[in-house]
Coordinates of C-alpha atoms in Angstrom, one line a residue:
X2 CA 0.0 0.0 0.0
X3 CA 1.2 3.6 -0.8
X4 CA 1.5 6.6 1.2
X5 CA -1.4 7.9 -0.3
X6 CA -3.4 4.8 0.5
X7 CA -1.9 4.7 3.8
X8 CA -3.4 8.1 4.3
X9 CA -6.7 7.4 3.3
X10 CA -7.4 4.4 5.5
X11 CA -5.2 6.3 8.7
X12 CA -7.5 9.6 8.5
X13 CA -10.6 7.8 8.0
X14 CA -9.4 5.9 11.0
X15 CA -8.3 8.6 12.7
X16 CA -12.2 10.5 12.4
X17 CA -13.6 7.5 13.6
X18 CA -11.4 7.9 16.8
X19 CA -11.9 11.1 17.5
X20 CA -15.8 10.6 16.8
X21 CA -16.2 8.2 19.6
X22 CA -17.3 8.5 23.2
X23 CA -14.0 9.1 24.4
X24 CA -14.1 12.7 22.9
X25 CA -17.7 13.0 23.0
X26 CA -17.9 16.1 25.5
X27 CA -14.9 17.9 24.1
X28 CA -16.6 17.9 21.0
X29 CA -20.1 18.3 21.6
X30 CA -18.2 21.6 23.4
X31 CA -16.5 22.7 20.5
X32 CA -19.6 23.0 18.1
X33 CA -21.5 24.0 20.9
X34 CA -19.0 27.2 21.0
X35 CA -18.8 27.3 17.3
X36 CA -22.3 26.9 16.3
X37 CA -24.0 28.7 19.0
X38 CA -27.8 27.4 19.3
X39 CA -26.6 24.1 18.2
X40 CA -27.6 25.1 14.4
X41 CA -25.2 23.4 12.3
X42 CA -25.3 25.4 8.8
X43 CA -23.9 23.2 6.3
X44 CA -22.0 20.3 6.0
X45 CA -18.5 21.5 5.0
X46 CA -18.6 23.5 8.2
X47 CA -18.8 20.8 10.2
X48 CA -16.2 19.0 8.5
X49 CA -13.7 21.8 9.1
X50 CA -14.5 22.0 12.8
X51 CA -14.3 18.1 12.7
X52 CA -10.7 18.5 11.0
X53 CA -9.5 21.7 13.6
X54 CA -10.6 19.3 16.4
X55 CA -9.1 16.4 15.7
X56 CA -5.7 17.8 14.6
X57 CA -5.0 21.2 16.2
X58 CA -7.4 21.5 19.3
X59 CA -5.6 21.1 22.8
X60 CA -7.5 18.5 25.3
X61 CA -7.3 19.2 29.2
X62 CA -3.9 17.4 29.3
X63 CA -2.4 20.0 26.1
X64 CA -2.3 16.8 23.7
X65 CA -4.4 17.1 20.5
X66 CA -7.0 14.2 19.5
X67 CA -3.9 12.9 16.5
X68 CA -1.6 12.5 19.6
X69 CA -3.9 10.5 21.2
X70 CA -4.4 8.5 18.4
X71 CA -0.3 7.7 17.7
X72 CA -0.2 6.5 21.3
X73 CA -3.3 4.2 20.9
X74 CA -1.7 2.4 18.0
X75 CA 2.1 1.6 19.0
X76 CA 1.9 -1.3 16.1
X77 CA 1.8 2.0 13.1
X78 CA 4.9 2.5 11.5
X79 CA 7.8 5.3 12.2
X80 CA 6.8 6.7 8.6
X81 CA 3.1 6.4 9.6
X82 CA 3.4 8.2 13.5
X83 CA 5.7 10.8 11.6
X84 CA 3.3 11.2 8.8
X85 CA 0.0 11.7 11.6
X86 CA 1.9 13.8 13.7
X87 CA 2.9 16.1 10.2
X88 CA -0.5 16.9 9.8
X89 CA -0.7 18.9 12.9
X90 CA 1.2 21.4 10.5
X91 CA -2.1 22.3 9.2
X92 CA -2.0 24.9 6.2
X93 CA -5.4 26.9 6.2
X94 CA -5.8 29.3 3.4
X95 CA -8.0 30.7 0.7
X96 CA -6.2 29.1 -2.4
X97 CA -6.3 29.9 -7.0
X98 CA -6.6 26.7 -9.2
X99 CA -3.0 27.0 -11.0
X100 CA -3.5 23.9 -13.1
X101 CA -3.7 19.8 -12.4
X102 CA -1.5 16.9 -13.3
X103 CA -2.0 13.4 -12.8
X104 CA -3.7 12.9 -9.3
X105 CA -2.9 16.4 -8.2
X106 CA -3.9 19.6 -8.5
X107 CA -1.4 23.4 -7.8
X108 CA -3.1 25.5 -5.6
X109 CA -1.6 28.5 -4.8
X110 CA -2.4 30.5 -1.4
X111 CA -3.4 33.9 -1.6
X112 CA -2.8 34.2 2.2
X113 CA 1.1 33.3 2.5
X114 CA 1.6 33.0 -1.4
X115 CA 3.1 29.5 -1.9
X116 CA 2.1 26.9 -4.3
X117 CA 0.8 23.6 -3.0
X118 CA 0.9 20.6 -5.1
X119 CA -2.1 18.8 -3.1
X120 CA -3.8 15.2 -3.3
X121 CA -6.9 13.8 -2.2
X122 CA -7.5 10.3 -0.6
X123 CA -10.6 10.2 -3.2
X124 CA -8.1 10.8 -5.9
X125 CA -8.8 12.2 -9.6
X126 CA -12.1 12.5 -8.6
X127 CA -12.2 15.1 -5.7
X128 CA -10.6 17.0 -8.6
X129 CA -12.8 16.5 -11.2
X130 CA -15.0 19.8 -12.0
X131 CA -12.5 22.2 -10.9
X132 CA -11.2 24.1 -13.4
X133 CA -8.0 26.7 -13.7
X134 CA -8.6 30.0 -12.3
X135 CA -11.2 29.0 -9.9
X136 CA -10.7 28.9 -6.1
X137 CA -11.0 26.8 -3.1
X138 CA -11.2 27.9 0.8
X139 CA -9.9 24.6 3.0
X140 CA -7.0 22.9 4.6
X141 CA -4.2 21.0 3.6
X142 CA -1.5 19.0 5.8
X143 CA 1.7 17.6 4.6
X144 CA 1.8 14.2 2.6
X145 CA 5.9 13.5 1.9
X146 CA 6.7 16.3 -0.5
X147 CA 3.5 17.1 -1.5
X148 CA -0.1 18.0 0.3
X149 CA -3.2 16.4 1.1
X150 CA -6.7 18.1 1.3
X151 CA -7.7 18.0 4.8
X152 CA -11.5 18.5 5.4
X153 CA -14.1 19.5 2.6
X154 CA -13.1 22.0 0.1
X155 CA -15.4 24.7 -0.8
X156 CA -15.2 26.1 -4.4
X157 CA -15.9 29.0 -6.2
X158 CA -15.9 30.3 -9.6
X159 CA -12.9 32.8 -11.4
X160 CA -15.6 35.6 -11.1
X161 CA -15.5 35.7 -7.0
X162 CA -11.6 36.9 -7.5
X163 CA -12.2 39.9 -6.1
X164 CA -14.4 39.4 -2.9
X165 CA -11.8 36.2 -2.2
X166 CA -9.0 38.7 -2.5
X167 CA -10.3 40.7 0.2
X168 CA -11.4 37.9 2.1
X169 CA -7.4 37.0 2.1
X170 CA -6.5 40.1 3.2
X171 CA -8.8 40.4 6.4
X172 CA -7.6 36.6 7.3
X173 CA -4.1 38.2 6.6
X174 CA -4.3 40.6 9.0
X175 CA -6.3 38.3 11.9
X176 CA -4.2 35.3 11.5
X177 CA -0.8 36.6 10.8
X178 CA 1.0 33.2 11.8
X179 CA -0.8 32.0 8.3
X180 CA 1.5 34.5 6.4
X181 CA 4.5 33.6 7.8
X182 CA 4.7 30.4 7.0
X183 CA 6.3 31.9 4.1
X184 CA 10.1 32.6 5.3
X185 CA 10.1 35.3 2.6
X186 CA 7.3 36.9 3.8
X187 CA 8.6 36.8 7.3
X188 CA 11.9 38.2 6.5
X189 CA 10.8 41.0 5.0
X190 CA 8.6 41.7 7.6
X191 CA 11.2 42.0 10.0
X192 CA 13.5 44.3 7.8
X193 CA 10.0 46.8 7.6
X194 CA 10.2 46.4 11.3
X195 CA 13.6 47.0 12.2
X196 CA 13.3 50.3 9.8
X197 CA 9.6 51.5 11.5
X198 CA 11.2 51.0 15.0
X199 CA 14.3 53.6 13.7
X200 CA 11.9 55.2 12.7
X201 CA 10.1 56.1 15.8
X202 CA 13.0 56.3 17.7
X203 CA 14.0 58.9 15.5
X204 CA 10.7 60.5 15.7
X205 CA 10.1 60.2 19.9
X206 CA 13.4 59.4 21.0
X207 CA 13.5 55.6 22.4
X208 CA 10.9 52.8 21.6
X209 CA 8.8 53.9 24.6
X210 CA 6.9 56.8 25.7
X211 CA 4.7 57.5 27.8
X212 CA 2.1 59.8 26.9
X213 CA -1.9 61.4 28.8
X214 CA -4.1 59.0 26.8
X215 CA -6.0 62.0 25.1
X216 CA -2.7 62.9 22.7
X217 CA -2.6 59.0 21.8
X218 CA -4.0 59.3 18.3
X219 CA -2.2 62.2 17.3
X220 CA 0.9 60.3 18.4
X221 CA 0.4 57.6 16.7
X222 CA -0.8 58.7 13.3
X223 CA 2.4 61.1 13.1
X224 CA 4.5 58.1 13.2
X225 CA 2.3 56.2 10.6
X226 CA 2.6 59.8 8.8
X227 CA 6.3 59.6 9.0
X228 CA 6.3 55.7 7.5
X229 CA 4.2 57.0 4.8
X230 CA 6.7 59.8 3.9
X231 CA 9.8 57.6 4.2
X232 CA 7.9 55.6 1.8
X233 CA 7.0 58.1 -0.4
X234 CA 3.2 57.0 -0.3
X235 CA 0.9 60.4 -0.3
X236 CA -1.9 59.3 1.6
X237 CA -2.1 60.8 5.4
X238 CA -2.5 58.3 7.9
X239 CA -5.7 58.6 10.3
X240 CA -6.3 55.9 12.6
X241 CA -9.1 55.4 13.9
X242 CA -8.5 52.9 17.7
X243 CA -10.8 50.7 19.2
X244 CA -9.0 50.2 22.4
X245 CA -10.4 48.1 25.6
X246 CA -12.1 49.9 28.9
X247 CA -8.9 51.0 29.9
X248 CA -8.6 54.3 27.7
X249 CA -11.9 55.2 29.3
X250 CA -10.2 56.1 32.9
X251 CA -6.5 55.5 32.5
X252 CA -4.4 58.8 32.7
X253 CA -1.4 57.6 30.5
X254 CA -0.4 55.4 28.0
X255 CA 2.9 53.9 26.8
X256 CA 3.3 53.7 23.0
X257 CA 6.0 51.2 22.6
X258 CA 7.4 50.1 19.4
X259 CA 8.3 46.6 20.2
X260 CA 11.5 45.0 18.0
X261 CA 9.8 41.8 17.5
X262 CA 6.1 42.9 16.7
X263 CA 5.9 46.2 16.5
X264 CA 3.3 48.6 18.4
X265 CA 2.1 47.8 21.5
X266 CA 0.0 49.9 23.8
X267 CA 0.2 49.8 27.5
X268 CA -2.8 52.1 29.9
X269 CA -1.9 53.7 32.7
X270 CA 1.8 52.5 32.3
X271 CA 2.9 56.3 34.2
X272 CA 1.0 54.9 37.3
X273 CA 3.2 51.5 37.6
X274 CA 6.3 53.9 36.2
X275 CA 5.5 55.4 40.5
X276 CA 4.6 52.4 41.5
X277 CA 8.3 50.7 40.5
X278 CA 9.7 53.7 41.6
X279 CA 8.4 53.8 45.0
X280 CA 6.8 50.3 46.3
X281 CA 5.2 51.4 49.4
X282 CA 2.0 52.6 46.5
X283 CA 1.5 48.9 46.4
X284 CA -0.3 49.7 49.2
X285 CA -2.9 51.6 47.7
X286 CA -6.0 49.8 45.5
X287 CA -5.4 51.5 42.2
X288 CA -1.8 50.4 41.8
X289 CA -2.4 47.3 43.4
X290 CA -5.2 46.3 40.9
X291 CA -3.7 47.9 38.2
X292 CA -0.5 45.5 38.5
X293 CA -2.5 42.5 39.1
X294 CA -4.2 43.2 36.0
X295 CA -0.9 43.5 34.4
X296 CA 0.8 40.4 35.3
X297 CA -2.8 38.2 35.5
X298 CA -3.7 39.6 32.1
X299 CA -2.6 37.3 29.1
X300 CA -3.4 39.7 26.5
X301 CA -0.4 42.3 27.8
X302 CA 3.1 41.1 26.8
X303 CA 5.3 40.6 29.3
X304 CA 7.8 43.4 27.2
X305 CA 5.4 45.4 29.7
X306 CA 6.7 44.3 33.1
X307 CA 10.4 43.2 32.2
X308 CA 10.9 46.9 30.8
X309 CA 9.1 48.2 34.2
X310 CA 11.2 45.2 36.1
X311 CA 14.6 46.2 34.4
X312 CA 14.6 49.9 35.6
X313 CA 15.7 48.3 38.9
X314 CA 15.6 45.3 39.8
X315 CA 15.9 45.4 43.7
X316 CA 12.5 47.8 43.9
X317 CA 10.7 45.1 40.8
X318 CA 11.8 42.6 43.6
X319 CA 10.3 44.6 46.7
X320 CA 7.1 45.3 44.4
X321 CA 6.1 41.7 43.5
X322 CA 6.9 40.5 47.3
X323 CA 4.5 42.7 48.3
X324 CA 1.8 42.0 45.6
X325 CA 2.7 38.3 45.7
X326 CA 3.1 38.3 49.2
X327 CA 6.2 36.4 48.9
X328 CA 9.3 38.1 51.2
X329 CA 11.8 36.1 49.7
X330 CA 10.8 37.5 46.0
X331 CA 13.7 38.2 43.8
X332 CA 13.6 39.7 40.4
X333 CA 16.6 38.6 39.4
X334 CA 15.9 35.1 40.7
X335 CA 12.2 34.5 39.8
X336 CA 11.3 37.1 37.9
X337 CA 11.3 35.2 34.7
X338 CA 9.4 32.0 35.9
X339 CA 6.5 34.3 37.2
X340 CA 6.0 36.0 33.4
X341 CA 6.1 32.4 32.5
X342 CA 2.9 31.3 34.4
X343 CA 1.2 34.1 33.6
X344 CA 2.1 34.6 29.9
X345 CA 2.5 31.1 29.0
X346 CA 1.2 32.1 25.6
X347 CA 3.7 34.2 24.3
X348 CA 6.5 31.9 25.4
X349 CA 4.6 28.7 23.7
X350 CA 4.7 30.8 20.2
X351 CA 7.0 33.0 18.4
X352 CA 5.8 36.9 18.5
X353 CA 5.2 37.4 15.2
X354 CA 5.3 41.1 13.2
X355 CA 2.4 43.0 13.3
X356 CA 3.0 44.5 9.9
X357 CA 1.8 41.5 7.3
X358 CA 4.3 42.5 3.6
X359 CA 1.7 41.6 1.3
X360 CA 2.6 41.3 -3.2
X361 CA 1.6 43.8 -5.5
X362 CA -1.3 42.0 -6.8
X363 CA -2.7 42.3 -3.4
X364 CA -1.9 46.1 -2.6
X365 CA -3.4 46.8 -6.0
X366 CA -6.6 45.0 -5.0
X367 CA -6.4 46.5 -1.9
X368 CA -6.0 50.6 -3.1
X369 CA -8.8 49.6 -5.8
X370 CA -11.4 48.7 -3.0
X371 CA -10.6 52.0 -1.4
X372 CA -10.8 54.2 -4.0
X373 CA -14.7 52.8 -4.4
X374 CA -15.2 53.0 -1.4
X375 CA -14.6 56.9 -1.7
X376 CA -16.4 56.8 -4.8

């Protein structure tokens, strides 16, 4: 039996597994939190919450149903646990028809811009009435050299170019892990980086201030006016922010231009700037909750309370002992284990750009859909 026969049986397999009462809560949870009502709307849905379940959702113990599977069969193959396991490398995208040969078909993503050459376990037939030019929305997980569809397809006709295009660019700019998986894409990223953060250094004299939250905006789109200049692009910049509770009471803000993502905003980062400068505010509720919120919060980076820790370390020390209630607290000593259990997020994953390099095709698309939206 080949590989590709090898897959077929394994995956229909491997939905069986994860399809029986062993994961029966876990999933009837997951559909339950993507279908809410318990209205399932069409079949390839289902199949793609199905797929995301059984190869990239974490169970209480942080294995994914696939793992499961591998240690439930210790008689497959080393080729066949390292094939199973591969397809936890899941590549979701929006991808053109570039053309088909033998059993396979090019599809090239219009998220990260590779070219997959992709089977199916039905073969020639899952194929069949696509036709160049046309696209497909799925999944696809690694098969040797080539792909494998993973999960139903859904197609669309040549003429949908344009509303898939934009579609791309919004998943683009939610997803930006699905970008990267193009090293190009990723270096380039980083160079715009490293030349924004000059940039605003140049501009506000470090990569961090702290600003009163009501000059934030006009900040911010001066920099973005600045990038814009550099790049000789004529449009002004005018951002508008849809930022959390916080900017409803906090006093201050830090605008910090982080090397490895870029801009970060951090409220009422003046108040912990007194707080690490004299500890005894611990004391008091507002600094108190405000650094609990900090360190207990997953969605702040912890670039937020190593460059508040760094200032001194000796007073970082003295304030987490007393918010920790911990005497023997030591920045020095513990300081990077406590961002660990509170951030375990950002340690688990790379910290990707913010800033997604997209092709010309895509920019063009992009400038055409604003300029009728003016219109």
């Amino acid at each position: 039996m080949d590989l590709m026969e090898r897959a077929g049986t394994l995956k229909g397999q491997l939905v069986s597994f994860a399809l029986s009462a062993r994961f029966r809560r876990q999933l009837d949870t997951v559909f339950d939190q993507t279908f809410p009502g318990g209205v399932v709307v069409e079949e390839a849905g289902a199949s793609l919450v199905i797929d995301h379940f059984i190869l990239q959702h974490r169970l209480q113990d942080g294995d994914s149903v696939v793992d499961k599977f591998v240690l439930a069969h210790p008689e497959l193959s080393a080729e066949e646990r390292d094939m199973l396991l591969g397809w936890k490398d899941v590549v979701e995208g929006i991808f053109e028809v570039r053309g088909k040969s033998g059993d396979s078909i090019s599809l090239f993503n219009l998220v990260d811009e590779l070219t997959y050459r992709t089977r199916s376990n039905l073969g020639k037939a899952a194929f069949r009435s696509l036709k160049k030019g046309m696209f497909l929305i799925g999944r696809v997980v690694p098969l040797g050299d080539d792909w494998l569809v993973s999960g139903n397809l859904a197609a669309f006709p040549a003429s949908e170019r344009a509303a898939l295009l934009t579609q791309a660019a919004e998943l683009s700019l939610r997803s930006p892990e699905l970008v990267f998986r193009n090293p190009e894409k990723l270096a380039t990223a980083r160079r715009m980086l490293a030349d924004q953060r000059e940039l605003f250094i140049e501009l506000y004299g470090d990569e961090l201030i702290v600003v009163p939250c009501d000059v934030l905006t006009e900040r911010v789109n001066a920099f973005w006016n600045a990038v814009a200049e550099r790049a000789a692009v004529t449009e002004r910049a005018k951002v508008d922010f849809d930022f959390p509770e916080e900017m409803d009471y906090a006093e201050t803000v830090a605008i910090h231009f982080d090397p490895d993502t870029g801009l970060s905003f951090y409220f009422d980062f003046g108040l912990l700037q007194d707080l690490f400068d004299n500890p005894a505010l611990i004391a008091r509720r507002r600094y108190r909750e405000t650094m609990t919120s900090y360190l207990r919060d997953d969605t702040v980076s912890p670039a937020a309370i190593r460059i508040l820790a760094e200032r001194d370390t000796e007073k970082a020390g003295v304030v987490f002992q007393k918010l920790l209630k911990k005497r023997g607290f030591s920045w020095a000593e513990h300081g990077e284990a406590l961002l660990r259990k509170h951030k375990a997020r950002y340690f688990e994953t790379p910290q990707l750009p913010t800033n997604i390099p997209v092709s010309e095709t895509m920019a063009e698309h992009l400038r055409n859909t604003r300029q009728g939206q003016r219109e």
